[in-house]
mmCIF file of C-alpha atoms in Angstrom:
data_model
loop_
_atom_site.group_PDB
_atom_site.id
_atom_site.type_symbol
_atom_site.label_atom_id
_atom_site.label_comp_id
_atom_site.label_asym_id
_atom_site.label_seq_id
_atom_site.Cartn_x
_atom_site.Cartn_y
_atom_site.Cartn_z
ATOM 1 C CA GLN A 1 -10.166 157.847 80.009
ATOM 2 C CA GLN A 2 -12.222 159.221 81.721
ATOM 3 C CA GLN A 3 -11.506 163.677 80.311
ATOM 4 C CA VAL A 4 -13.236 165.384 83.442
ATOM 5 C CA LYS A 5 -12.678 164.428 87.397
ATOM 6 C CA GLN A 6 -14.526 166.235 89.772
ATOM 7 C CA SER A 7 -13.618 166.340 93.445
ATOM 8 C CA PRO A 8 -14.940 165.970 95.979
ATOM 9 C CA GLN A 9 -17.271 163.104 95.828
ATOM 10 C CA SER A 10 -18.837 164.280 98.497
ATOM 11 C CA LEU A 11 -19.042 167.256 100.902
ATOM 12 C CA ILE A 12 -20.562 169.034 104.435
ATOM 13 C CA VAL A 13 -21.066 172.767 104.216
ATOM 14 C CA GLN A 14 -22.488 174.634 107.438
ATOM 15 C CA LYS A 15 -25.328 177.084 106.379
ATOM 16 C CA GLY A 16 -23.335 180.625 105.358
ATOM 17 C CA GLY A 17 -20.590 179.159 104.602
ATOM 18 C CA ILE A 18 -18.677 178.743 101.195
ATOM 19 C CA SER A 19 -18.536 175.319 98.837
ATOM 20 C CA ILE A 20 -16.242 174.807 96.895
ATOM 21 C CA ILE A 21 -16.087 171.592 94.102
ATOM 22 C CA ASN A 22 -13.129 171.448 91.848
ATOM 23 C CA CYS A 23 -13.097 169.519 88.331
ATOM 24 C CA ALA A 24 -9.975 169.124 85.825
ATOM 25 C CA TYR A 25 -10.410 168.245 82.154
ATOM 26 C CA GLU A 26 -7.389 166.905 79.774
ATOM 27 C CA ASN A 27 -9.076 167.611 76.334
ATOM 28 C CA THR A 28 -7.252 170.575 75.546
ATOM 29 C CA ALA A 29 -10.495 171.153 72.832
ATOM 30 C CA PHE A 30 -12.781 171.368 75.194
ATOM 31 C CA ASP A 31 -14.344 175.336 75.140
ATOM 32 C CA TYR A 32 -17.606 175.034 76.957
ATOM 33 C CA PHE A 33 -17.379 174.698 80.771
ATOM 34 C CA PRO A 34 -20.980 173.962 82.379
ATOM 35 C CA TRP A 35 -22.138 173.274 86.185
ATOM 36 C CA TYR A 36 -25.457 171.200 86.505
ATOM 37 C CA GLN A 37 -27.527 171.118 89.628
ATOM 38 C CA GLN A 38 -29.712 167.522 90.314
ATOM 39 C CA PHE A 39 -32.208 166.787 92.725
ATOM 40 C CA PRO A 40 -33.550 163.762 93.131
ATOM 41 C CA GLY A 41 -35.641 162.126 91.131
ATOM 42 C CA LYS A 42 -34.944 164.761 88.549
ATOM 43 C CA GLY A 43 -32.735 165.737 85.293
ATOM 44 C CA PRO A 44 -30.037 168.369 85.859
ATOM 45 C CA ALA A 45 -30.280 171.878 85.476
ATOM 46 C CA LEU A 46 -27.890 174.301 84.288
ATOM 47 C CA LEU A 47 -26.544 176.811 87.163
ATOM 48 C CA ILE A 48 -23.863 178.194 85.447
ATOM 49 C CA ALA A 49 -21.433 177.808 81.987
ATOM 50 C CA ILE A 50 -18.355 179.789 81.169
ATOM 51 C CA ARG A 51 -15.669 179.400 77.963
ATOM 52 C CA PRO A 52 -11.599 179.317 78.608
ATOM 53 C CA ASP A 53 -11.785 183.595 77.355
ATOM 54 C CA VAL A 54 -12.839 184.335 80.655
ATOM 55 C CA SER A 55 -11.228 184.128 84.351
ATOM 56 C CA GLU A 56 -13.776 183.860 85.978
ATOM 57 C CA LYS A 57 -17.931 184.316 86.251
ATOM 58 C CA LYS A 58 -20.561 185.161 89.105
ATOM 59 C CA GLU A 59 -23.887 185.311 89.000
ATOM 60 C CA GLY A 60 -26.143 185.109 92.292
ATOM 61 C CA ARG A 61 -24.748 183.393 94.458
ATOM 62 C CA PHE A 62 -22.302 180.959 91.999
ATOM 63 C CA THR A 63 -18.834 181.829 90.791
ATOM 64 C CA ILE A 64 -17.299 179.705 88.024
ATOM 65 C CA SER A 65 -12.802 180.217 88.526
ATOM 66 C CA PHE A 66 -11.424 179.140 85.085
ATOM 67 C CA ASN A 67 -7.583 178.303 85.193
ATOM 68 C CA LYS A 68 -6.734 177.588 81.409
ATOM 69 C CA SER A 69 -2.875 176.961 81.966
ATOM 70 C CA ALA A 70 -3.432 174.500 84.430
ATOM 71 C CA LYS A 71 -7.279 173.027 83.063
ATOM 72 C CA GLN A 72 -9.259 173.358 86.092
ATOM 73 C CA PHE A 73 -12.488 175.195 86.946
ATOM 74 C CA SER A 74 -14.082 175.119 90.218
ATOM 75 C CA LEU A 75 -17.596 176.195 91.399
ATOM 76 C CA HIS A 76 -17.773 178.548 94.685
ATOM 77 C CA ILE A 77 -21.632 178.852 96.935
ATOM 78 C CA MET A 78 -21.212 181.230 98.823
ATOM 79 C CA ASP A 79 -23.197 181.384 101.336
ATOM 80 C CA SER A 80 -24.896 178.227 100.718
ATOM 81 C CA GLN A 81 -27.775 177.348 102.064
ATOM 82 C CA PRO A 82 -29.818 174.086 102.873
ATOM 83 C CA GLY A 83 -31.947 174.128 99.216
ATOM 84 C CA ASP A 84 -28.665 173.934 97.921
ATOM 85 C CA SER A 85 -28.519 170.056 99.425
ATOM 86 C CA ALA A 86 -28.236 168.751 96.180
ATOM 87 C CA THR A 87 -25.453 166.929 93.346
ATOM 88 C CA TYR A 88 -23.052 169.084 91.622
ATOM 89 C CA PHE A 89 -21.500 167.726 88.354
ATOM 90 C CA CYS A 90 -19.122 169.960 86.470
ATOM 91 C CA ALA A 91 -19.038 169.153 82.585
ATOM 92 C CA ALA A 92 -17.384 170.185 79.296
ATOM 93 C CA SER A 93 -17.615 170.143 75.661
ATOM 94 C CA ILE A 94 -16.704 171.073 72.359
ATOM 95 C CA ASN A 95 -17.935 173.791 70.801
ATOM 96 C CA PRO A 96 -16.710 174.265 66.972
ATOM 97 C CA GLY A 97 -19.734 176.607 66.718
ATOM 98 C CA GLY A 98 -23.544 176.107 65.859
ATOM 99 C CA GLY A 99 -24.448 174.649 69.294
ATOM 100 C CA ALA A 100 -22.755 171.958 71.975
ATOM 101 C CA ASP A 101 -21.605 168.623 70.879
ATOM 102 C CA GLY A 102 -22.168 165.777 73.780
ATOM 103 C CA LEU A 103 -21.614 167.409 76.664
ATOM 104 C CA THR A 104 -19.000 164.785 79.432
ATOM 105 C CA PHE A 105 -19.287 165.001 82.513
ATOM 106 C CA GLY A 106 -17.671 164.265 86.258
ATOM 107 C CA LYS A 107 -18.999 162.287 88.170
ATOM 108 C CA GLY A 108 -20.525 164.421 90.873
ATOM 109 C CA THR A 109 -20.542 166.023 94.426
ATOM 110 C CA HIS A 110 -23.108 164.711 96.525
ATOM 111 C CA LEU A 111 -23.387 168.443 98.295
ATOM 112 C CA ILE A 112 -25.101 168.808 102.453
ATOM 113 C CA ILE A 113 -25.334 172.308 104.101
ATOM 114 C CA GLN A 114 -25.973 171.929 107.854
ATOM 115 C CA PRO A 115 -27.908 174.288 108.784
ATOM 116 C CA ASP B 1 -45.199 172.916 80.586
ATOM 117 C CA THR B 2 -42.585 173.930 78.155
ATOM 118 C CA GLY B 3 -39.818 171.803 78.925
ATOM 119 C CA VAL B 4 -38.844 168.284 77.835
ATOM 120 C CA SER B 5 -40.689 165.803 78.394
ATOM 121 C CA GLN B 6 -40.453 162.164 78.594
ATOM 122 C CA ASN B 7 -41.992 159.416 78.357
ATOM 123 C CA PRO B 8 -42.278 156.699 80.655
ATOM 124 C CA ARG B 9 -40.682 157.454 83.902
ATOM 125 C CA HIS B 10 -40.184 154.281 84.513
ATOM 126 C CA LYS B 11 -40.150 150.994 83.104
ATOM 127 C CA ILE B 12 -39.561 147.268 84.301
ATOM 128 C CA THR B 13 -39.101 145.113 81.640
ATOM 129 C CA LYS B 14 -37.042 142.108 81.823
ATOM 130 C CA ARG B 15 -33.838 140.573 79.828
ATOM 131 C CA GLY B 16 -34.798 139.939 76.496
ATOM 132 C CA GLN B 17 -37.438 142.712 75.720
ATOM 133 C CA ASN B 18 -37.435 145.485 74.173
ATOM 134 C CA VAL B 19 -38.167 149.038 75.012
ATOM 135 C CA THR B 20 -38.941 151.593 74.017
ATOM 136 C CA PHE B 21 -38.598 155.400 75.152
ATOM 137 C CA ARG B 22 -40.097 159.124 73.697
ATOM 138 C CA CYS B 23 -38.782 162.086 74.247
ATOM 139 C CA ASP B 24 -40.232 165.527 73.417
ATOM 140 C CA PRO B 25 -38.085 168.309 73.548
ATOM 141 C CA ILE B 26 -38.583 171.981 73.572
ATOM 142 C CA SER B 27 -40.285 173.713 70.826
ATOM 143 C CA GLU B 28 -38.150 174.861 68.443
ATOM 144 C CA HIS B 29 -35.990 173.498 69.157
ATOM 145 C CA ASN B 30 -33.419 171.996 66.800
ATOM 146 C CA ARG B 31 -30.935 170.553 68.968
ATOM 147 C CA LEU B 32 -31.620 166.912 71.052
ATOM 148 C CA TYR B 33 -29.375 164.470 72.830
ATOM 149 C CA TRP B 34 -29.426 161.604 74.316
ATOM 150 C CA TYR B 35 -27.921 160.746 78.322
ATOM 151 C CA ARG B 36 -27.637 157.702 80.293
ATOM 152 C CA GLN B 37 -27.188 158.340 84.056
ATOM 153 C CA THR B 38 -26.213 155.130 86.478
ATOM 154 C CA LEU B 39 -26.120 155.216 89.960
ATOM 155 C CA GLY B 40 -23.503 157.599 91.670
ATOM 156 C CA GLN B 41 -22.268 158.691 88.549
ATOM 157 C CA GLY B 42 -22.477 161.745 85.950
ATOM 158 C CA PRO B 43 -24.574 161.510 82.756
ATOM 159 C CA GLU B 44 -22.801 160.132 79.845
ATOM 160 C CA PHE B 45 -23.135 161.202 76.406
ATOM 161 C CA LEU B 46 -24.828 158.731 74.047
ATOM 162 C CA THR B 47 -25.877 160.165 70.595
ATOM 163 C CA TYR B 48 -27.356 163.654 69.269
ATOM 164 C CA PHE B 49 -29.654 164.826 66.543
ATOM 165 C CA GLN B 50 -29.642 168.518 65.051
ATOM 166 C CA ASN B 51 -32.839 168.642 63.284
ATOM 167 C CA GLU B 52 -34.154 165.110 61.921
ATOM 168 C CA ALA B 53 -29.871 163.932 61.307
ATOM 169 C CA GLN B 54 -28.191 162.010 63.845
ATOM 170 C CA LEU B 55 -24.302 163.694 64.038
ATOM 171 C CA GLU B 56 -22.625 161.999 66.353
ATOM 172 C CA LYS B 57 -22.767 158.646 68.373
ATOM 173 C CA SER B 58 -21.182 157.525 71.560
ATOM 174 C CA ARG B 59 -18.853 154.536 71.050
ATOM 175 C CA LEU B 60 -21.578 153.058 74.613
ATOM 176 C CA LEU B 61 -24.402 153.387 71.548
ATOM 177 C CA SER B 62 -24.027 149.221 70.563
ATOM 178 C CA ASP B 63 -26.167 148.033 67.965
ATOM 179 C CA ARG B 64 -28.730 147.088 70.076
ATOM 180 C CA PHE B 65 -29.573 150.422 71.271
ATOM 181 C CA SER B 66 -30.865 152.523 68.125
ATOM 182 C CA ALA B 67 -32.561 156.305 68.411
ATOM 183 C CA GLU B 68 -34.864 158.112 65.903
ATOM 184 C CA ARG B 69 -35.769 161.370 65.652
ATOM 185 C CA PRO B 70 -38.275 161.975 62.953
ATOM 186 C CA LYS B 71 -39.598 165.099 61.562
ATOM 187 C CA GLY B 72 -36.887 166.968 63.796
ATOM 188 C CA SER B 73 -39.078 166.469 66.357
ATOM 189 C CA PHE B 74 -39.500 164.433 68.951
ATOM 190 C CA SER B 75 -37.132 161.325 69.397
ATOM 191 C CA THR B 76 -37.501 157.874 70.567
ATOM 192 C CA LEU B 77 -34.538 155.497 71.453
ATOM 193 C CA GLU B 78 -35.243 151.643 71.503
ATOM 194 C CA ILE B 79 -32.983 149.370 73.123
ATOM 195 C CA GLN B 80 -32.991 145.332 71.618
ATOM 196 C CA ARG B 81 -32.826 142.530 73.745
ATOM 197 C CA THR B 82 -32.233 144.051 77.281
ATOM 198 C CA GLU B 83 -29.750 143.470 79.395
ATOM 199 C CA GLN B 84 -29.287 143.629 82.934
ATOM 200 C CA GLY B 85 -26.153 146.675 82.244
ATOM 201 C CA ASP B 86 -28.901 148.282 81.007
ATOM 202 C CA SER B 87 -30.645 149.238 83.970
ATOM 203 C CA ALA B 88 -30.207 153.018 84.158
ATOM 204 C CA MET B 89 -32.207 156.602 83.673
ATOM 205 C CA TYR B 90 -32.093 157.877 80.159
ATOM 206 C CA LEU B 91 -31.848 161.509 80.638
ATOM 207 C CA CYS B 92 -32.942 163.509 76.980
ATOM 208 C CA ALA B 93 -32.292 167.684 76.741
ATOM 209 C CA SER B 94 -32.867 169.435 73.882
ATOM 210 C CA SER B 95 -30.942 173.138 72.761
ATOM 211 C CA LEU B 96 -31.514 175.870 70.157
ATOM 212 C CA SER B 97 -28.646 175.841 67.767
ATOM 213 C CA SER B 98 -27.916 179.395 66.010
ATOM 214 C CA GLY B 99 -25.563 178.020 63.296
ATOM 215 C CA ARG B 100 -22.661 180.564 64.121
ATOM 216 C CA ARG B 101 -20.511 180.473 67.545
ATOM 217 C CA PRO B 102 -23.191 180.831 69.705
ATOM 218 C CA LEU B 103 -23.471 183.336 72.937
ATOM 219 C CA LEU B 104 -23.722 180.808 75.652
ATOM 220 C CA SER B 105 -27.442 180.850 76.373
ATOM 221 C CA THR B 106 -27.408 178.626 73.300
ATOM 222 C CA ASP B 107 -25.367 176.536 74.211
ATOM 223 C CA THR B 108 -27.295 175.836 76.925
ATOM 224 C CA GLN B 109 -28.364 171.834 76.945
ATOM 225 C CA TYR B 110 -32.079 171.770 79.467
ATOM 226 C CA PHE B 111 -32.875 167.982 80.728
ATOM 227 C CA GLY B 112 -35.905 166.146 80.903
ATOM 228 C CA PRO B 113 -37.052 164.095 84.108
ATOM 229 C CA GLY B 114 -35.360 161.021 83.040
ATOM 230 C CA THR B 115 -36.794 156.855 82.483
ATOM 231 C CA ARG B 116 -35.606 154.971 84.997
ATOM 232 C CA LEU B 117 -34.900 151.001 83.134
ATOM 233 C CA THR B 118 -34.779 148.694 85.863
ATOM 234 C CA VAL B 119 -34.454 145.171 83.572
ATOM 235 C CA LEU B 120 -34.829 142.374 85.642
#
């Protein structure tokens, strides 16, 4: 059973445009939602994360929007640049306090920013 | 370099052989995680340690897999009697647990570059 569903599988955006990736989760016990960026041959690197007590978090060009009632969250990349071309993963975990448990990842979105 | 390191980076083995991977977490990080990632998929959680104690194991971790973290520092992941289906990237991550409801920053799992296993 896939607990975090991510879409689209691939995305092509023009330079300067807005890239939007969506995720939906099933387990209402999840309370930590990070987004990771992965380049070929590298491990995932944290981009931005959010807890369900806020609806939006912005860090630079990256914004997470969170809808608790719909059990959905999304990543928006503003002013997308060719260097943003990578695979993006949403994830979720249960944090009872004292640190995160194992992350449940989506299947990933392969993002290509065209110059 | 103070990040998470993994060795070896690549391992090619024949079916039926045993393999062992090592992960060195960020210094003073008390949590260490193992994940498996197959081509075109997201990482799948295998197990994690808090210090030397193994706190959770995924059902993906069959009896052929064993992980240890002696003295709460580096960790090893051993796969016995490898099968072709074990071919994947094995990722290690570490984080710092504060012992109470943490700030987001202490939840961050920092990933290593991974060990790519190919079973022939």
